[in-house]
XYZ file of C-alpha atoms in Angstrom:
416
model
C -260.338 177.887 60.230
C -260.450 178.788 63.613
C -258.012 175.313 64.534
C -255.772 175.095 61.333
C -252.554 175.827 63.038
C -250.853 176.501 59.741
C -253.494 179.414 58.618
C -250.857 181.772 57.245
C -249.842 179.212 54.779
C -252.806 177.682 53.778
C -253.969 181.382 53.244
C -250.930 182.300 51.294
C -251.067 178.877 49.234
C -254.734 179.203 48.605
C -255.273 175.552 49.991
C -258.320 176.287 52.307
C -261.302 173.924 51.275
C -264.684 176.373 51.241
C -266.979 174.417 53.998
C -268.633 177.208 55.539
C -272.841 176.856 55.799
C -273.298 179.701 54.060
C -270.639 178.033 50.916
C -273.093 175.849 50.788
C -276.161 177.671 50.558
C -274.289 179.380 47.280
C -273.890 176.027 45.592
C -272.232 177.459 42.478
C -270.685 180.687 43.386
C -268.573 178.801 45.940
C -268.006 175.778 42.716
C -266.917 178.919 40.784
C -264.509 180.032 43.453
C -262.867 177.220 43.668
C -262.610 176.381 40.356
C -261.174 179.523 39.007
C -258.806 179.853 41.647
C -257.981 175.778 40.683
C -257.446 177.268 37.530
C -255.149 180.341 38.730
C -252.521 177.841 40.373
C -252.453 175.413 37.653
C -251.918 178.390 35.239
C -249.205 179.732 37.634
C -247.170 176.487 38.201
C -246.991 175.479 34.338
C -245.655 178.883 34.053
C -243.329 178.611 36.635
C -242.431 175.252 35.557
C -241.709 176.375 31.833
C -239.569 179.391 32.684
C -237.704 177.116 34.537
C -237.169 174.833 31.352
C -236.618 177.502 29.704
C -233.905 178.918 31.749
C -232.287 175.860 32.780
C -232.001 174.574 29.240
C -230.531 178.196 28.312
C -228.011 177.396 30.576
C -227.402 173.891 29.657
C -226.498 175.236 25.914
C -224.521 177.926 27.583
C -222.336 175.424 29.276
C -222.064 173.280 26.071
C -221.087 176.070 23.956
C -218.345 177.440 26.532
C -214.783 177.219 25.174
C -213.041 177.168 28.680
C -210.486 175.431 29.850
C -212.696 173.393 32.685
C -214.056 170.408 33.272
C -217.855 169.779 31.768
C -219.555 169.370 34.975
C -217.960 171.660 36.810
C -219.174 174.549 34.221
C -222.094 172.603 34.037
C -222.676 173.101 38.254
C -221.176 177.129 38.132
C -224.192 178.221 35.015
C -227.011 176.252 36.744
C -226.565 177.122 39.913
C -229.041 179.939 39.762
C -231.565 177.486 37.642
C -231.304 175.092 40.874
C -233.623 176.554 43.449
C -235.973 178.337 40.799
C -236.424 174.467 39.639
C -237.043 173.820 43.313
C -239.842 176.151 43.640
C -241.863 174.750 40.046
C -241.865 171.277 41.206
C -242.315 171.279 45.406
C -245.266 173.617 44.433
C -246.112 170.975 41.249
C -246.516 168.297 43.958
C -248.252 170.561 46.541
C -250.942 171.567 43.898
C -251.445 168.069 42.416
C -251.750 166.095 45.957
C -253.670 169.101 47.319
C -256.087 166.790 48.825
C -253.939 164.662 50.608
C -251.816 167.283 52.223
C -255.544 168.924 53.479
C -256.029 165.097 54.611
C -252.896 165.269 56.970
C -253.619 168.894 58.284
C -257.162 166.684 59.189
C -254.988 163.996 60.792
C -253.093 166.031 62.708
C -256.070 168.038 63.944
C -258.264 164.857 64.921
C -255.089 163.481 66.871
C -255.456 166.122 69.112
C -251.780 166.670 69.390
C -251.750 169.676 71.223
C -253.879 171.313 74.247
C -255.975 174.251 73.463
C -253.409 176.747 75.586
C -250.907 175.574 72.871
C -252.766 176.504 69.635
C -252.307 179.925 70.499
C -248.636 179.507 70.415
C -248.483 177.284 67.496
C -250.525 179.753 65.086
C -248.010 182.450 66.210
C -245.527 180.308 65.397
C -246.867 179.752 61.942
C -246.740 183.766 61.539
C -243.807 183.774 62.324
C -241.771 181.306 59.973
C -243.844 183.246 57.173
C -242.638 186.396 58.241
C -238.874 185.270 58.952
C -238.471 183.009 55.686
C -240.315 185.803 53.803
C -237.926 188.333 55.139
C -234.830 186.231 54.677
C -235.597 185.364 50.985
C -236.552 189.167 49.958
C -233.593 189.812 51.506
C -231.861 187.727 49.174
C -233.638 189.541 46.713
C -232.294 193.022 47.431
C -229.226 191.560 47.073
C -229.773 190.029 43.693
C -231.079 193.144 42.295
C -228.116 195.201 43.783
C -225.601 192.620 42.150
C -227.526 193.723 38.805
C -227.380 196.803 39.358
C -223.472 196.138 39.021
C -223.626 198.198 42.730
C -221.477 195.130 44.053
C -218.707 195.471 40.757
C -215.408 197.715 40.838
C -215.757 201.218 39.591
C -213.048 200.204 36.962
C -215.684 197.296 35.391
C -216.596 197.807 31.825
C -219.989 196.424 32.807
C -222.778 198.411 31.772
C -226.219 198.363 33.197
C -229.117 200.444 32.122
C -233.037 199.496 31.680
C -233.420 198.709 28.269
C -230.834 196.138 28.130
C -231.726 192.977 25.931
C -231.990 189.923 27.950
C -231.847 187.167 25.954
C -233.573 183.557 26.116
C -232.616 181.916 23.179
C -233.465 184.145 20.171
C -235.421 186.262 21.846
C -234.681 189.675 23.311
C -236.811 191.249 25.977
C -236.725 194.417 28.360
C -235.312 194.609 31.075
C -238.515 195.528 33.039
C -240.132 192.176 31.669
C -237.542 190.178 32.466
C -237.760 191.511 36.224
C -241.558 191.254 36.698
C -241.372 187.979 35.273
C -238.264 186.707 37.406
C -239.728 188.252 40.560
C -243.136 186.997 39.959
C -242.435 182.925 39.097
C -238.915 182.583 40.475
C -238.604 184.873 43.500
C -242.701 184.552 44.532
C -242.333 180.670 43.613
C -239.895 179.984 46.050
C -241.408 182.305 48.884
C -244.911 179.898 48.193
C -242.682 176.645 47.667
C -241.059 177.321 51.598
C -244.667 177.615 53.035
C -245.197 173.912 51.545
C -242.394 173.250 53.546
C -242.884 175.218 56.554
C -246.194 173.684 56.964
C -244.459 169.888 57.482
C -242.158 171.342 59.801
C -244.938 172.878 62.209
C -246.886 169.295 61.902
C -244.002 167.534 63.100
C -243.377 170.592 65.625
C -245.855 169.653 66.946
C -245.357 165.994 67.378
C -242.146 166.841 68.992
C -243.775 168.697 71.930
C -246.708 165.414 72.388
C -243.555 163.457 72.370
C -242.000 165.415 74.784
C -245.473 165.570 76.781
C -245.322 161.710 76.693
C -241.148 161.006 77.587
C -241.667 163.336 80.809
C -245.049 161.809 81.737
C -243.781 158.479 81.681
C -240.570 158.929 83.408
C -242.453 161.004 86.540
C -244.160 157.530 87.189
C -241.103 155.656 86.762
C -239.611 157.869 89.208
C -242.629 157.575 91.560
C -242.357 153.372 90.811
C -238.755 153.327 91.635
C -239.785 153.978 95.272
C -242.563 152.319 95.830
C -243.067 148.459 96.590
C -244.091 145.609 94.027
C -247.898 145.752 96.153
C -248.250 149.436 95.581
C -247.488 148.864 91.781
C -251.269 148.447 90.417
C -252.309 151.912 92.396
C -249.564 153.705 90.577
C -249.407 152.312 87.366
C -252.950 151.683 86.114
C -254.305 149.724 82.374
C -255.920 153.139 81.587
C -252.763 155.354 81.778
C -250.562 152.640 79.769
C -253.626 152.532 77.043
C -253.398 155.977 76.776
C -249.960 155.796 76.464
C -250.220 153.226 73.875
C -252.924 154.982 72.135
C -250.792 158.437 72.073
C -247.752 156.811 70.537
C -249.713 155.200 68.022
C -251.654 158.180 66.750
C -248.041 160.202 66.430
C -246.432 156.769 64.690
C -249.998 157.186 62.451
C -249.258 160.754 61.614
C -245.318 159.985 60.722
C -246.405 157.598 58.198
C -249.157 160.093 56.399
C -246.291 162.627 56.467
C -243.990 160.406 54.796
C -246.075 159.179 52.470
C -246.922 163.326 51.356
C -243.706 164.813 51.892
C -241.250 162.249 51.142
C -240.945 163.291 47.522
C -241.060 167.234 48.387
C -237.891 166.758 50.639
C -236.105 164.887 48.195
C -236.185 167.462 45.684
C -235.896 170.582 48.428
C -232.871 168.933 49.633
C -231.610 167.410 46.860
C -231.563 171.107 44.875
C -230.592 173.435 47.696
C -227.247 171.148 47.992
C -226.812 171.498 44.158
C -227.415 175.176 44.451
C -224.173 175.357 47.495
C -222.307 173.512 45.421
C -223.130 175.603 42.066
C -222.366 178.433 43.732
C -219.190 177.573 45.687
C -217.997 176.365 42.391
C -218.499 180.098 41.014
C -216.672 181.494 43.591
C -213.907 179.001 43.073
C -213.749 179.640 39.137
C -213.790 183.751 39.191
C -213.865 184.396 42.756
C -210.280 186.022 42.379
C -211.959 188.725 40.386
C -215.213 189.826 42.033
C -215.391 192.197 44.828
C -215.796 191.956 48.467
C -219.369 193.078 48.148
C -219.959 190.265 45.523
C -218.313 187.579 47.965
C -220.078 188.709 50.799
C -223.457 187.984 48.489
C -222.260 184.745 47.984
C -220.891 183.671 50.926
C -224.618 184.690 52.665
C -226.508 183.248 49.848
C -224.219 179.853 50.442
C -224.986 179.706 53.945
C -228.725 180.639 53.738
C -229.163 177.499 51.036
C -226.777 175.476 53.595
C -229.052 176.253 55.838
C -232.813 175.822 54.163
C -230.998 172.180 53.546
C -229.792 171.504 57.293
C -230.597 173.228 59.958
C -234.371 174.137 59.040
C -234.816 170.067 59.419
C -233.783 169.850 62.822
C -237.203 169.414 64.168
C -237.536 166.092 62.189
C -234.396 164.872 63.813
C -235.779 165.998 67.235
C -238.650 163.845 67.100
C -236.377 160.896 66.070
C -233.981 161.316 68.999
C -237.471 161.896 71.007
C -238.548 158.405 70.274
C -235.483 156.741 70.807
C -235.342 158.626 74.454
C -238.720 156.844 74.888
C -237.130 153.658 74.250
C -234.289 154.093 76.283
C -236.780 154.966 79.444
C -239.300 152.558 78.801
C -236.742 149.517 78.856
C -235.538 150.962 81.902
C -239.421 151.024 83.231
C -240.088 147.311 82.058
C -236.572 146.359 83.813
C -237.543 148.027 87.224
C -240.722 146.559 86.994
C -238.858 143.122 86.486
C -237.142 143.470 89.043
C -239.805 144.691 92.015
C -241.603 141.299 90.638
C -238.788 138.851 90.929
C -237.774 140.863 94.587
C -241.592 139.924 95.848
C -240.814 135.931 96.009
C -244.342 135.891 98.223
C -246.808 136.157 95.659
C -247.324 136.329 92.102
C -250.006 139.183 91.491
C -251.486 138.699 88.615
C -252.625 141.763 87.821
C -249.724 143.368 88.109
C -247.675 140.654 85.845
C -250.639 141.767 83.407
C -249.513 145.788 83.967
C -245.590 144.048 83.203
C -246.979 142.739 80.044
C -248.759 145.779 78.667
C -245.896 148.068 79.499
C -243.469 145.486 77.963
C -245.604 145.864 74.125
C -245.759 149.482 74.903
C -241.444 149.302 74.805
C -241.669 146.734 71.516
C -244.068 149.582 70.252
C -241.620 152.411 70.707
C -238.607 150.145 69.470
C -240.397 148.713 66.000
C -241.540 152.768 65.320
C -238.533 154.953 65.737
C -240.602 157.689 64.360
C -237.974 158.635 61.539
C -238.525 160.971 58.768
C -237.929 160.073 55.200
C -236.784 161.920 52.130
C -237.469 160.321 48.848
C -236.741 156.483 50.815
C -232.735 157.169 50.313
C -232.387 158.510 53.557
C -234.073 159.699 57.201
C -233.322 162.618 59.120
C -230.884 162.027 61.816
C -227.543 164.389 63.021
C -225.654 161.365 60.614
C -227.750 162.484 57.758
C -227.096 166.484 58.549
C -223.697 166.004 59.316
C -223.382 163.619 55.899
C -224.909 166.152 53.852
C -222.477 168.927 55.279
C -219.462 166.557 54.834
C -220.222 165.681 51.414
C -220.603 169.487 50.093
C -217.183 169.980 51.668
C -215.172 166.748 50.086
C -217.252 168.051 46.925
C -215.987 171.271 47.227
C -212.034 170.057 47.993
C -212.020 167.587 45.065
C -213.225 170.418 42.876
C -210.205 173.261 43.830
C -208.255 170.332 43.344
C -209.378 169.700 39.674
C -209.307 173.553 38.637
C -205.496 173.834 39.933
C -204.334 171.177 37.942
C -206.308 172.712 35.102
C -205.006 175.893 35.652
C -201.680 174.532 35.900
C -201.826 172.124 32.333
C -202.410 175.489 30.568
């Protein structure tokens, strides 16, 4: 689609509806297209989903069956780690596939609001290019490093690891190749996630966008409260006209509209992105905490940039959301100063009353109870919105975590 500002991922997620005239001349070719590649997805997700129960439940036994001298969860939070954002990936893309018509529903929203001018979409599909091409990059590069670590390239020369492709990876009972277990771990854990962050990426150019109409709207409306400021109480009407506060009005709304369609679609997703990528800092900080003494600097180095990637994918990639909070609440902050200006150029004129312009007062006084009653505020899940409280929260809580745990493993370590 020539408008969908989020091609690259609805190419790369295969979530483009066929509408074309000449789809429709080929009734059941284009029935058959969609349908098998329905069918490819489904079959793709329930495999990524089962590896993951597989895996994580591999783990779980692992942890249960471990004779050290640790705390359950803490073992528990060190083996899954590495189960964490693989389980991620199976069930963001799980939603994606199975409210597939709802999230095409919001990319329709956000198209008919018109939230951007047509010198912007330019800039916007670039920018969708771009996030695939820098979250694509950053996670193979996480990759590289993964295989690297397996190829023990990260261990001392002294380790009596061996490495070699035909080792026996096992799940469970079974035993497979190492070349299986690759293709299948690159294919539904590493490709998962890589499709899972488009799902994501997609929400965060939507709201991008909202942030720059919001933007758009704050400066607008503060160049005519600038121009009102100097003007008289007579001269209000021929400044501020009942068109440009409709619009206004009508602008705000549609955005408020669009906030509560993205909630209602991504609120679950964010839950679980969050929700996982924390448990995946905090599994892996734990690692380095239990047998961090005994792995290389290569190996920390791994860690320490894996850490602050997933740190990151769970903070700082959600800043626009808390940008177009702090943008609404910046409207609200003008717009009471706009409705007190206007207050006070009225009470100032003792001569006349001027109707009209007490009806102007009035309109721009619901516009304000508009803006304060619809902060604009991304949810995740309903247990919390996106705000620097909520980052800084999140970061806070991953650090106490992380305290209480060294805490727990010295005393361990010093009772035996």
């Amino acid at each position: 689609m020539s408008d969908d500002v989020v091609f690259v991922q609805s190419f790369v997620l295969a979530a483009n509806e066929a509408t074309s005239p000449a789809s429709k001349r080929s009734f059941l070719p284009t029935k058959l297209h969609d349908f098998l590649r329905k069918l490819l997805r489904t079959a793709f997700i329930l495999a990524c989903i089962g590896l993951a129960v597989v895996d994580s439940s591999d783990s779980i036994k692992g942890a249960f069956e471990s004779n050290e001298n640790r705390p359950f969860a803490i073992i528990l939070a060190e083996t899954l780690w590495a189960n964490s954002y693989q389980s991620r990936s199976a069930i963001v893309l799980a939603i994606f596939s199975c409210r597939l018509t709802q999230w095409r529903n919001l990319r329709t929203v956000v198209r008919s609001m018109n939230l951007w001018r047509a010198n912007e979409l330019t800039k916007i599909r670039r920018l969708s290019f771009l996030l695939f091409t820098s979250s694509f990059s950053l996670h193979f590069s996480n990759i590289v490093l993964n295989w690297i670590q397996d190829e023990g390239l990260f261990d001392d020369a002294n380790s009596n690891k061996t490495y070699g492709h035909d080792a026996c990876y096992a799940w469970f009972d079974h035993c497979v190749s190492r070349t299986s277990y690759d293709v299948t771990e690159t294919l539904l854990v590493e490709v998962a996630f890589i499709l899972s962050q488009q799902v994501l990426i997609s929400g965060l150019i939507f709201v991008w966008m909202a942030v720059q109409t919001m933007r758009r709207l704050r400066r607008e409306i503060t160049g005519e409260k600038v121009t009102l400021t100097v003007a008289s109480w007579s001269d209000t009407e021929d400044i501020l006209s009942r068109d440009k506060i409709n619009t206004w009005k009508s602008t705000y709304v549609d955005i408020s509209r669009f906030v509560e369609y993205f909630n209602a679609y991504f609120s679950p997703i964010l839950l679980v992105s969050v929700g996982l990528d924390v448990f995946t800092v905090l599994g892996l900080c734990a690692n380095l905490l239990v047998s961090g003494k005994w792995y290389s600097l290569m190996r920390w180095f791994r860690y320490v940039w894996t850490v602050g990637v997933f740190l990151s994918y769970a903070t700082v990639c959600f800043i626009p959301f808390i940008l177009l909070h702090e943008e609404a609440k910046k409207l609200d902050r003008i717009l009471r100063d706009f409705v007190w200006t206007l207050e006070k150029k009225r009470n100032a004129d003792k001569k006349q009353v001027w109707p009209e312009k007490c009806a102007l007062l009035k309109r721009m006084d619901k516009l304000h109870l508009l803006v304060e009653k619809n902060p604009l505020t991304i949810e995740a899940g309903g247990l919390f919105h996106f705000s620097r409280r909520s980052l800084i929260g999140i970061i806070t809580t991953v650090a106490t975590t992380l305290l209480i745990t060294s805490e727990i493993l010295n005393r361990s370590a010093g009772a035996s």
